[in-house]
């Protein structure tokens, strides 16, 4: 609370809030870091205290900061003229534009979300290589290549016999593995870069703000805490704030609450008057939530939270997660495990049988030690060959190429698939359950039939299909 202001009563507002005014700005468990500031704070509030207005909406917190006039003083702004375009640090002189609002950025951050760390090509290659089929093929390729080189270079061959090329099979498997890893990682790398460019272009837009008493257009990324922004029908609200003044302002807050009801906004000074008069009710709502949409009316509001501290920013940060495997990839992983177990088990069983046979004939084997060793290597090669034949090394490559080809074709049709599992999930969907706020259309629906007094009438000419004929 600002010094010199009238003390506020320390009690909830008749059940409107479940917290007293003195506790309304205290940090919630786990959010203490938002209430700390490095260095000197030239403002009356921290980012964490301003977040207490919302989640849930709190009139007690609104009163604790002194209403909209308290915000004006505490944020060192002007509800009419907005921020000064010459502001740098609050004690310094005018500096170049790139250093504008230095203190505000230090205390409250800017209206951008931290970029999600893009994966390097090497990490993508490593993740692509974690496929169990590829690992099994690598083991088989190494053993096959080693035995092939030994057969070619370590065993003496009769004069005039053609050179041994047993190592070719191992090299072919290695080449197939390299192709699969390169194609898959390059496809993922290109897709991530496209997503970054798309998000940068999609999120940037201009909004109307008041700075130094003039209405100007600024990028949504340049909004600062304390800015005064215009509100008009159709606007997507870019930051949290408090409604200053306006006429018949109504917002759609379904993106934050899930409810499609129009929320009527009350100017901040009117809310403060009713709070001080003891006539405040839970219907009073001066809070402007980022991510919501203006449906009716016009007005202005003062920004209190931006970027990761805003409601929309917190939702976006909570939705960030590592990409999950698609249903097809899950099935392929199960298939790879099954093939690995069956192929490895069959190869081990065959090796045991042939090895026992080799030991049984060993007393009667009059060959040289080199010949006996060659026979044992032949047994081992047969077992390795069984593994190589059983494992479908072309399966990962086929899936990778199919996904790369499909996403490229969809991109040409202006359909950028952000999550590959979405296509497979919708392809396997049989029933979609949606509540009253669910939206599955473009809101361009045409009535094709109605039911009036138990009489069904069709709004179009029925076809020859008897199921489409009107029933009376």
Short mmCIF file of C-alpha atoms in Angstrom, two decimals:
data_model
loop_
_atom_site.label_atom_id
_atom_site.label_comp_id
_atom_site.label_asym_id
_atom_site.label_seq_id
_atom_site.Cartn_x
_atom_site.Cartn_y
_atom_site.Cartn_z
CA UNK A 1 0.00 0.00 0.00
CA UNK A 2 1.25 3.47 -0.84
CA UNK A 3 2.28 5.76 1.99
CA UNK A 4 -0.11 8.55 2.86
CA UNK A 5 -3.26 6.65 1.82
CA UNK A 6 -6.20 5.85 4.04
CA UNK A 7 -5.89 2.56 5.89
CA UNK A 8 -8.04 -0.15 4.38
CA UNK A 9 -10.27 -2.41 6.48
CA UNK A 10 -8.67 -5.78 7.15
CA UNK A 11 -11.48 -8.20 6.32
CA UNK A 12 -12.95 -9.98 3.30
CA UNK A 13 -15.79 -8.29 1.45
CA UNK A 14 -18.88 -10.07 2.76
CA UNK A 15 -17.82 -13.39 1.33
CA UNK A 16 -16.79 -11.97 -2.05
CA UNK A 17 -13.14 -12.85 -1.38
CA UNK A 18 -11.77 -15.56 0.88
CA UNK A 19 -8.73 -13.52 1.92
CA UNK A 20 -8.34 -10.34 3.92
CA UNK A 21 -6.91 -7.15 2.45
CA UNK A 22 -3.73 -7.44 4.54
CA UNK A 23 -3.06 -10.92 3.14
CA UNK A 24 -4.29 -10.31 -0.41
CA UNK A 25 -0.83 -9.49 -1.77
CA UNK A 26 1.07 -12.24 0.05
CA UNK A 27 2.78 -14.86 -2.15
CA UNK A 28 1.19 -18.24 -2.71
CA UNK A 29 3.34 -21.32 -2.01
CA UNK A 30 5.80 -21.79 -4.86
CA UNK A 31 5.52 -18.23 -6.21
CA UNK A 32 7.90 -16.49 -3.80
CA UNK A 33 10.42 -15.80 -6.60
CA UNK A 34 7.92 -13.53 -8.37
CA UNK A 35 7.82 -11.28 -5.29
CA UNK A 36 11.58 -10.75 -5.15
CA UNK A 37 13.39 -8.01 -7.08
CA UNK A 38 17.09 -7.75 -7.84
CA UNK A 39 18.39 -4.30 -7.00
CA UNK A 40 16.24 -1.29 -6.14
CA UNK A 41 12.56 -1.42 -7.09
CA UNK A 42 11.44 2.08 -8.17
CA UNK A 43 7.81 0.93 -8.21
CA UNK A 44 5.40 0.26 -5.36
CA UNK A 45 4.67 -3.30 -6.48
CA UNK A 46 6.37 -6.43 -7.73
CA UNK A 47 5.27 -8.64 -10.60
CA UNK A 48 4.02 -11.23 -8.11
CA UNK A 49 1.82 -8.73 -6.27
CA UNK A 50 0.20 -7.57 -9.52
CA UNK A 51 -0.51 -11.21 -10.39
CA UNK A 52 -2.72 -11.48 -7.28
CA UNK A 53 -5.53 -9.65 -9.11
CA UNK A 54 -6.30 -12.76 -11.14
CA UNK A 55 -6.41 -16.57 -10.72
CA UNK A 56 -8.84 -16.08 -9.10
CA UNK A 57 -10.06 -12.51 -9.53
CA UNK A 58 -9.64 -10.72 -6.21
CA UNK A 59 -11.30 -7.47 -5.19
CA UNK A 60 -9.32 -7.65 -1.94
CA UNK A 61 -6.06 -7.46 -3.90
CA UNK A 62 -7.50 -4.65 -5.99
CA UNK A 63 -8.31 -2.67 -2.86
CA UNK A 64 -4.94 -3.50 -1.30
CA UNK A 65 -3.11 -1.68 -4.10
CA UNK A 66 -5.41 1.33 -3.78
CA UNK A 67 -7.54 0.76 -6.85
CA UNK A 68 -6.79 2.15 -10.26
CA UNK A 69 -5.42 5.39 -8.79
CA UNK A 70 -3.08 3.40 -6.57
CA UNK A 71 -1.84 1.58 -9.64
CA UNK A 72 -1.31 4.90 -11.39
CA UNK A 73 0.95 6.10 -8.58
CA UNK A 74 2.61 2.78 -7.86
CA UNK A 75 3.46 2.07 -11.50
CA UNK A 76 4.45 5.71 -12.12
CA UNK A 77 2.23 6.06 -15.13
CA UNK A 78 -0.62 8.36 -16.19
CA UNK A 79 -4.12 7.02 -16.82
CA UNK A 80 -4.74 9.71 -19.44
CA UNK A 81 -1.38 10.35 -21.08
CA UNK A 82 0.06 6.86 -20.62
CA UNK A 83 3.79 6.20 -20.37
CA UNK A 84 6.31 8.75 -21.52
CA UNK A 85 8.17 7.79 -24.68
CA UNK A 86 11.28 9.41 -23.15
CA UNK A 87 11.36 7.14 -20.11
CA UNK A 88 14.61 5.18 -19.70
CA UNK A 89 15.45 4.73 -16.04
CA UNK A 90 13.24 6.66 -13.70
CA UNK A 91 16.14 8.76 -12.40
CA UNK A 92 18.12 9.13 -15.66
CA UNK A 93 17.94 11.32 -18.72
CA UNK A 94 16.75 10.56 -22.25
CA UNK A 95 18.70 7.81 -24.01
CA UNK A 96 18.39 5.93 -27.33
CA UNK A 97 15.15 4.11 -28.09
CA UNK A 98 16.58 0.63 -27.56
CA UNK A 99 17.05 1.46 -23.87
CA UNK A 100 13.51 2.69 -23.27
CA UNK A 101 11.69 1.51 -20.13
CA UNK A 102 14.81 -0.19 -18.73
CA UNK A 103 13.49 -0.29 -15.16
CA UNK A 104 10.10 -1.62 -16.22
CA UNK A 105 11.72 -4.44 -18.19
CA UNK A 106 13.98 -5.28 -15.25
CA UNK A 107 11.16 -5.45 -12.70
CA UNK A 108 8.16 -6.67 -14.72
CA UNK A 109 9.78 -8.24 -17.85
CA UNK A 110 8.53 -7.60 -21.38
CA UNK A 111 5.52 -9.00 -23.22
CA UNK A 112 7.31 -11.95 -24.81
CA UNK A 113 7.63 -15.58 -23.82
CA UNK A 114 11.09 -17.14 -23.60
CA UNK A 115 11.97 -18.94 -26.80
CA UNK A 116 11.71 -22.67 -26.54
CA UNK A 117 15.20 -24.09 -26.91
CA UNK A 118 15.54 -25.48 -30.42
CA UNK A 119 17.20 -28.87 -30.63
CA UNK A 120 20.49 -29.05 -32.49
CA UNK A 121 20.88 -31.33 -35.49
CA UNK A 122 23.17 -33.57 -33.45
CA UNK A 123 20.60 -34.02 -30.70
CA UNK A 124 17.91 -34.80 -33.27
CA UNK A 125 20.19 -37.40 -34.85
CA UNK A 126 20.84 -38.96 -31.44
CA UNK A 127 17.11 -39.10 -30.64
CA UNK A 128 16.40 -40.59 -34.05
CA UNK A 129 19.01 -43.28 -33.38
CA UNK A 130 17.29 -44.38 -30.16
CA UNK A 131 14.91 -46.57 -32.17
CA UNK A 132 15.29 -50.13 -30.89
CA UNK A 133 15.27 -51.57 -34.40
CA UNK A 134 18.21 -49.33 -35.31
CA UNK A 135 20.12 -50.34 -32.18
CA UNK A 136 19.53 -54.03 -32.92
CA UNK A 137 20.60 -53.53 -36.52
CA UNK A 138 23.74 -51.72 -35.35
CA UNK A 139 24.76 -54.66 -33.17
CA UNK A 140 24.10 -57.07 -36.02
CA UNK A 141 25.97 -54.83 -38.48
CA UNK A 142 29.06 -54.56 -36.26
CA UNK A 143 29.26 -58.32 -35.71
CA UNK A 144 28.55 -59.09 -39.35
CA UNK A 145 31.13 -56.56 -40.53
CA UNK A 146 33.77 -57.85 -38.10
CA UNK A 147 33.22 -61.47 -39.14
CA UNK A 148 33.14 -60.50 -42.80
CA UNK A 149 36.46 -58.66 -42.54
CA UNK A 150 37.95 -61.61 -40.70
CA UNK A 151 36.75 -64.01 -43.40
CA UNK A 152 38.22 -61.72 -46.06
CA UNK A 153 41.51 -60.72 -44.44
CA UNK A 154 42.16 -63.21 -41.66
CA UNK A 155 41.54 -66.53 -43.43
CA UNK A 156 43.79 -67.90 -46.17
CA UNK A 157 41.94 -68.71 -49.36
CA UNK A 158 43.02 -71.17 -52.06
CA UNK A 159 44.97 -69.66 -54.91
CA UNK A 160 42.78 -68.58 -57.81
CA UNK A 161 39.55 -68.47 -55.77
CA UNK A 162 37.43 -65.29 -56.05
CA UNK A 163 37.94 -62.73 -53.26
CA UNK A 164 35.53 -62.96 -50.30
CA UNK A 165 32.98 -60.17 -49.97
CA UNK A 166 31.31 -61.24 -46.73
CA UNK A 167 31.81 -57.71 -45.33
CA UNK A 168 29.40 -56.19 -47.88
CA UNK A 169 26.32 -57.22 -45.88
CA UNK A 170 27.53 -55.40 -42.77
CA UNK A 171 28.38 -52.27 -44.77
CA UNK A 172 24.93 -52.31 -46.41
CA UNK A 173 23.24 -52.41 -42.99
CA UNK A 174 25.39 -49.50 -41.75
CA UNK A 175 24.49 -47.45 -44.83
CA UNK A 176 20.77 -48.13 -44.26
CA UNK A 177 21.07 -47.01 -40.62
CA UNK A 178 22.86 -43.79 -41.62
CA UNK A 179 20.19 -42.97 -44.22
CA UNK A 180 17.36 -43.52 -41.72
CA UNK A 181 19.01 -41.31 -39.08
CA UNK A 182 19.90 -38.53 -41.53
CA UNK A 183 16.50 -38.38 -43.23
CA UNK A 184 14.58 -38.43 -39.94
CA UNK A 185 16.74 -35.84 -38.18
CA UNK A 186 16.83 -33.46 -41.16
CA UNK A 187 13.04 -33.68 -41.47
CA UNK A 188 12.60 -32.84 -37.77
CA UNK A 189 15.19 -30.05 -38.00
CA UNK A 190 13.42 -28.42 -40.94
CA UNK A 191 10.04 -28.77 -39.25
CA UNK A 192 11.24 -27.07 -36.05
CA UNK A 193 12.65 -24.13 -38.01
CA UNK A 194 9.33 -23.72 -39.83
CA UNK A 195 7.47 -23.72 -36.51
CA UNK A 196 9.75 -21.00 -35.10
CA UNK A 197 9.18 -18.76 -38.13
CA UNK A 198 5.43 -19.39 -38.04
CA UNK A 199 5.09 -18.61 -34.33
CA UNK A 200 7.13 -15.42 -34.64
CA UNK A 201 4.95 -14.17 -37.47
CA UNK A 202 1.69 -15.32 -35.90
CA UNK A 203 2.21 -13.81 -32.45
CA UNK A 204 3.39 -10.37 -33.58
CA UNK A 205 0.70 -7.75 -34.18
CA UNK A 206 0.13 -4.06 -33.45
CA UNK A 207 -2.05 -2.60 -30.71
CA UNK A 208 -3.18 0.94 -29.94
CA UNK A 209 -1.55 2.52 -26.90
CA UNK A 210 -1.38 5.97 -25.33
CA UNK A 211 2.13 7.29 -24.81
CA UNK A 212 3.01 10.87 -23.95
CA UNK A 213 -0.67 11.76 -24.44
CA UNK A 214 -0.78 10.54 -28.04
CA UNK A 215 -2.45 7.46 -29.51
CA UNK A 216 0.24 5.33 -31.17
CA UNK A 217 0.48 1.85 -32.63
CA UNK A 218 3.10 -0.41 -31.05
CA UNK A 219 4.06 -4.05 -31.42
CA UNK A 220 2.42 -6.37 -28.94
CA UNK A 221 5.93 -7.41 -27.86
CA UNK A 222 6.73 -3.82 -26.80
CA UNK A 223 3.89 -3.50 -24.28
CA UNK A 224 5.11 -2.51 -20.81
CA UNK A 225 3.52 -2.70 -17.38
CA UNK A 226 1.91 0.70 -16.86
CA UNK A 227 0.99 1.15 -20.52
CA UNK A 228 -2.52 2.44 -21.26
CA UNK A 229 -4.09 0.48 -24.13
CA UNK A 230 -7.25 1.04 -26.18
CA UNK A 231 -9.99 -1.60 -26.25
CA UNK A 232 -12.26 -2.03 -29.28
CA UNK A 233 -14.64 -4.78 -30.46
CA UNK A 234 -12.69 -7.68 -31.95
CA UNK A 235 -9.45 -6.94 -30.10
CA UNK A 236 -7.50 -9.86 -28.63
CA UNK A 237 -6.30 -8.60 -25.26
CA UNK A 238 -2.48 -8.85 -25.16
CA UNK A 239 -1.81 -8.36 -21.43
CA UNK A 240 -3.54 -8.40 -18.03
CA UNK A 241 -4.75 -5.13 -16.61
CA UNK A 242 -7.41 -3.03 -14.91
CA UNK A 243 -10.26 -1.32 -16.79
CA UNK A 244 -9.90 2.47 -16.52
CA UNK A 245 -12.84 3.95 -18.36
CA UNK A 246 -15.10 3.13 -21.28
CA UNK A 247 -18.60 2.33 -22.41
CA UNK A 248 -20.50 -1.00 -22.31
CA UNK A 249 -17.37 -3.14 -22.39
CA UNK A 250 -17.96 -6.90 -22.57
CA UNK A 251 -15.33 -9.60 -23.03
CA UNK A 252 -15.26 -13.28 -23.93
CA UNK A 253 -13.01 -14.98 -21.36
CA UNK A 254 -13.69 -18.56 -22.46
CA UNK A 255 -10.00 -19.08 -23.27
CA UNK A 256 -9.20 -18.66 -19.57
CA UNK A 257 -12.35 -19.88 -17.81
CA UNK A 258 -13.95 -22.27 -20.32
CA UNK A 259 -17.25 -20.41 -20.04
CA UNK A 260 -18.66 -18.55 -23.04
CA UNK A 261 -20.67 -16.02 -20.99
CA UNK A 262 -20.07 -12.38 -21.83
CA UNK A 263 -18.27 -10.71 -18.93
CA UNK A 264 -19.34 -7.11 -18.39
CA UNK A 265 -16.52 -4.87 -17.16
CA UNK A 266 -16.88 -2.09 -14.60
CA UNK A 267 -14.48 0.90 -14.59
CA UNK A 268 -11.87 0.68 -11.85
CA UNK A 269 -12.84 3.91 -10.08
CA UNK A 270 -16.50 2.84 -9.90
CA UNK A 271 -15.44 -0.47 -8.35
CA UNK A 272 -13.32 1.35 -5.77
CA UNK A 273 -16.19 3.67 -4.85
CA UNK A 274 -18.52 0.74 -4.24
CA UNK A 275 -15.87 -1.07 -2.20
CA UNK A 276 -15.35 1.95 0.04
CA UNK A 277 -19.12 2.45 0.33
CA UNK A 278 -19.59 -1.20 1.32
CA UNK A 279 -21.91 -1.94 -1.61
CA UNK A 280 -19.49 -4.08 -3.63
CA UNK A 281 -20.72 -7.39 -5.01
CA UNK A 282 -19.10 -10.32 -6.77
CA UNK A 283 -20.50 -9.04 -10.08
CA UNK A 284 -18.04 -6.15 -10.10
CA UNK A 285 -15.31 -6.98 -12.56
CA UNK A 286 -12.63 -4.42 -13.50
CA UNK A 287 -10.13 -7.13 -14.45
CA UNK A 288 -8.95 -7.45 -18.05
CA UNK A 289 -7.55 -10.92 -18.79
CA UNK A 290 -4.96 -11.50 -21.50
CA UNK A 291 -6.01 -13.91 -24.22
CA UNK A 292 -9.67 -12.90 -23.98
CA UNK A 293 -11.57 -11.08 -26.73
CA UNK A 294 -13.48 -7.79 -26.68
CA UNK A 295 -17.06 -8.42 -27.85
CA UNK A 296 -18.74 -5.06 -27.26
CA UNK A 297 -17.91 -1.54 -26.19
CA UNK A 298 -14.78 0.58 -26.11
CA UNK A 299 -12.45 1.81 -23.42
CA UNK A 300 -8.93 1.93 -22.05
CA UNK A 301 -7.11 -0.13 -19.46
CA UNK A 302 -3.79 0.00 -17.63
CA UNK A 303 -1.47 -2.99 -18.05
CA UNK A 304 -0.46 -4.77 -14.83
CA UNK A 305 1.12 -8.05 -16.05
CA UNK A 306 2.90 -8.99 -19.27
CA UNK A 307 4.72 -11.97 -20.76
CA UNK A 308 5.25 -14.95 -18.47
CA UNK A 309 3.54 -13.10 -15.60
CA UNK A 310 0.24 -12.67 -17.48
CA UNK A 311 -2.61 -15.19 -17.41
CA UNK A 312 -2.20 -16.09 -21.07
CA UNK A 313 1.58 -16.36 -20.68
CA UNK A 314 1.23 -18.78 -17.78
CA UNK A 315 -1.16 -20.95 -19.80
CA UNK A 316 1.22 -21.01 -22.77
CA UNK A 317 4.19 -21.90 -20.58
CA UNK A 318 2.21 -24.70 -18.92
CA UNK A 319 1.36 -26.16 -22.32
CA UNK A 320 5.00 -26.51 -23.30
CA UNK A 321 6.14 -30.11 -23.22
CA UNK A 322 8.28 -32.51 -25.13
CA UNK A 323 6.78 -34.03 -28.24
CA UNK A 324 5.06 -37.34 -27.59
CA UNK A 325 5.30 -40.38 -29.79
CA UNK A 326 2.51 -40.74 -32.33
CA UNK A 327 0.16 -43.75 -32.12
CA UNK A 328 1.89 -45.26 -35.14
CA UNK A 329 5.29 -44.81 -33.52
CA UNK A 330 4.02 -46.48 -30.35
CA UNK A 331 2.82 -49.45 -32.38
CA UNK A 332 6.10 -49.61 -34.28
CA UNK A 333 8.01 -49.56 -30.99
CA UNK A 334 5.96 -52.52 -29.80
CA UNK A 335 6.58 -54.29 -33.09
CA UNK A 336 10.30 -53.60 -32.81
CA UNK A 337 10.38 -55.07 -29.30
CA UNK A 338 8.53 -58.17 -30.45
CA UNK A 339 10.81 -58.61 -33.45
CA UNK A 340 13.89 -58.10 -31.30
CA UNK A 341 12.78 -60.72 -28.79
CA UNK A 342 11.68 -63.26 -31.39
CA UNK A 343 14.64 -62.69 -33.70
CA UNK A 344 17.17 -62.71 -30.88
CA UNK A 345 15.58 -65.77 -29.28
CA UNK A 346 15.47 -67.70 -32.55
CA UNK A 347 19.08 -66.76 -33.33
CA UNK A 348 20.25 -67.84 -29.87
CA UNK A 349 18.33 -71.11 -30.14
CA UNK A 350 19.78 -71.82 -33.59
CA UNK A 351 23.28 -70.98 -32.38
CA UNK A 352 22.91 -73.33 -29.40
CA UNK A 353 21.68 -76.18 -31.60
CA UNK A 354 24.45 -75.72 -34.18
CA UNK A 355 27.07 -75.29 -31.48
CA UNK A 356 26.00 -78.52 -29.77
CA UNK A 357 26.17 -80.26 -33.14
CA UNK A 358 29.64 -78.77 -33.68
CA UNK A 359 30.80 -80.04 -30.29
CA UNK A 360 29.32 -83.48 -30.96
CA UNK A 361 31.30 -83.83 -34.21
CA UNK A 362 34.45 -82.25 -32.81
CA UNK A 363 36.11 -85.56 -31.68
CA UNK A 364 35.80 -86.95 -35.22
CA UNK A 365 36.89 -83.69 -36.87
CA UNK A 366 40.38 -84.13 -38.30
CA UNK A 367 40.65 -80.59 -39.64
CA UNK A 368 43.26 -78.06 -38.67
CA UNK A 369 42.60 -75.57 -35.86
CA UNK A 370 42.05 -72.86 -38.49
CA UNK A 371 39.44 -74.98 -40.24
CA UNK A 372 37.70 -75.74 -36.94
CA UNK A 373 37.69 -72.04 -36.11
CA UNK A 374 36.24 -71.29 -39.54
CA UNK A 375 33.41 -73.76 -38.93
CA UNK A 376 32.61 -72.08 -35.63
CA UNK A 377 32.58 -68.68 -37.35
CA UNK A 378 30.19 -70.07 -39.96
CA UNK A 379 27.82 -71.07 -37.15
CA UNK A 380 28.04 -67.58 -35.64
CA UNK A 381 27.48 -65.96 -39.04
CA UNK A 382 24.35 -68.06 -39.59
CA UNK A 383 22.92 -66.86 -36.25
CA UNK A 384 23.74 -63.23 -37.04
CA UNK A 385 22.23 -63.61 -40.51
CA UNK A 386 18.99 -64.82 -38.95
CA UNK A 387 18.81 -61.65 -36.84
CA UNK A 388 19.55 -59.45 -39.85
CA UNK A 389 16.90 -61.17 -41.97
CA UNK A 390 14.29 -61.11 -39.19
CA UNK A 391 14.65 -57.39 -38.44
CA UNK A 392 12.94 -55.21 -41.11
CA UNK A 393 15.61 -52.55 -41.57
CA UNK A 394 13.47 -50.82 -44.21
CA UNK A 395 10.57 -50.22 -41.80
CA UNK A 396 11.98 -47.16 -39.97
CA UNK A 397 13.09 -45.65 -43.27
CA UNK A 398 9.67 -46.20 -44.85
CA UNK A 399 7.88 -44.55 -41.91
CA UNK A 400 10.32 -41.61 -41.85
CA UNK A 401 9.98 -40.97 -45.57
CA UNK A 402 6.18 -41.27 -45.37
CA UNK A 403 5.97 -38.67 -42.58
CA UNK A 404 8.35 -36.31 -44.37
CA UNK A 405 6.42 -36.62 -47.63
CA UNK A 406 3.03 -36.18 -45.95
CA UNK A 407 3.99 -33.09 -43.95
CA UNK A 408 5.54 -31.49 -47.04
CA UNK A 409 2.39 -32.02 -49.09
CA UNK A 410 0.18 -30.65 -46.31
CA UNK A 411 2.43 -27.59 -46.00
CA UNK A 412 1.88 -26.82 -49.69
CA UNK A 413 -1.85 -26.77 -48.93
CA UNK A 414 -1.28 -24.18 -46.15
CA UNK A 415 -1.71 -26.80 -43.46
CA UNK A 416 1.27 -26.85 -41.12
CA UNK A 417 0.99 -29.84 -38.78
CA UNK A 418 2.49 -28.80 -35.43
CA UNK A 419 2.00 -32.19 -33.76
CA UNK A 420 2.16 -35.27 -35.97
CA UNK A 421 0.16 -37.35 -33.51
CA UNK A 422 -2.85 -35.08 -34.14
CA UNK A 423 -3.35 -36.48 -37.65
CA UNK A 424 -3.22 -40.09 -36.47
CA UNK A 425 -5.38 -39.37 -33.43
CA UNK A 426 -8.15 -37.76 -35.49
CA UNK A 427 -7.85 -40.51 -38.09
CA UNK A 428 -8.60 -43.09 -35.39
CA UNK A 429 -11.38 -41.08 -33.69
CA UNK A 430 -14.85 -42.61 -33.79
CA UNK A 431 -16.68 -40.37 -31.29
CA UNK A 432 -16.09 -36.72 -30.32
CA UNK A 433 -17.50 -35.53 -26.98
CA UNK A 434 -17.86 -31.75 -26.65
CA UNK A 435 -19.53 -29.56 -24.04
CA UNK A 436 -21.47 -26.36 -24.65
CA UNK A 437 -18.27 -24.32 -25.02
CA UNK A 438 -16.65 -26.72 -27.49
CA UNK A 439 -16.17 -25.33 -30.98
CA UNK A 440 -15.79 -27.69 -33.92
CA UNK A 441 -17.07 -25.56 -36.79
CA UNK A 442 -16.44 -22.15 -38.35
CA UNK A 443 -19.72 -20.84 -36.94
CA UNK A 444 -21.20 -21.01 -40.46
CA UNK A 445 -23.89 -23.60 -39.94
CA UNK A 446 -26.99 -24.16 -42.08
CA UNK A 447 -30.25 -25.61 -40.78
CA UNK A 448 -31.07 -28.78 -42.70
CA UNK A 449 -33.93 -30.10 -40.55
CA UNK A 450 -36.12 -29.06 -37.64
CA UNK A 451 -38.58 -30.67 -35.26
CA UNK A 452 -41.82 -28.82 -34.51
CA UNK A 453 -44.68 -30.41 -32.55
CA UNK A 454 -43.24 -33.89 -33.17
CA UNK A 455 -43.23 -33.23 -36.93
CA UNK A 456 -39.89 -33.33 -38.63
CA UNK A 457 -39.41 -31.13 -41.67
CA UNK A 458 -36.45 -31.09 -44.03
CA UNK A 459 -34.93 -27.85 -45.26
CA UNK A 460 -33.65 -29.51 -48.44
CA UNK A 461 -34.99 -31.89 -51.04
CA UNK A 462 -34.56 -35.48 -49.79
CA UNK A 463 -32.55 -37.81 -51.95
CA UNK A 464 -33.43 -41.33 -52.92
CA UNK A 465 -32.03 -42.55 -49.63
CA UNK A 466 -35.11 -43.51 -47.53
CA UNK A 467 -33.26 -42.53 -44.35
CA UNK A 468 -33.30 -38.88 -45.50
CA UNK A 469 -37.03 -38.72 -46.27
CA UNK A 470 -39.15 -36.68 -43.85
CA UNK A 471 -41.11 -38.71 -41.34
CA UNK A 472 -44.51 -37.56 -40.09
#
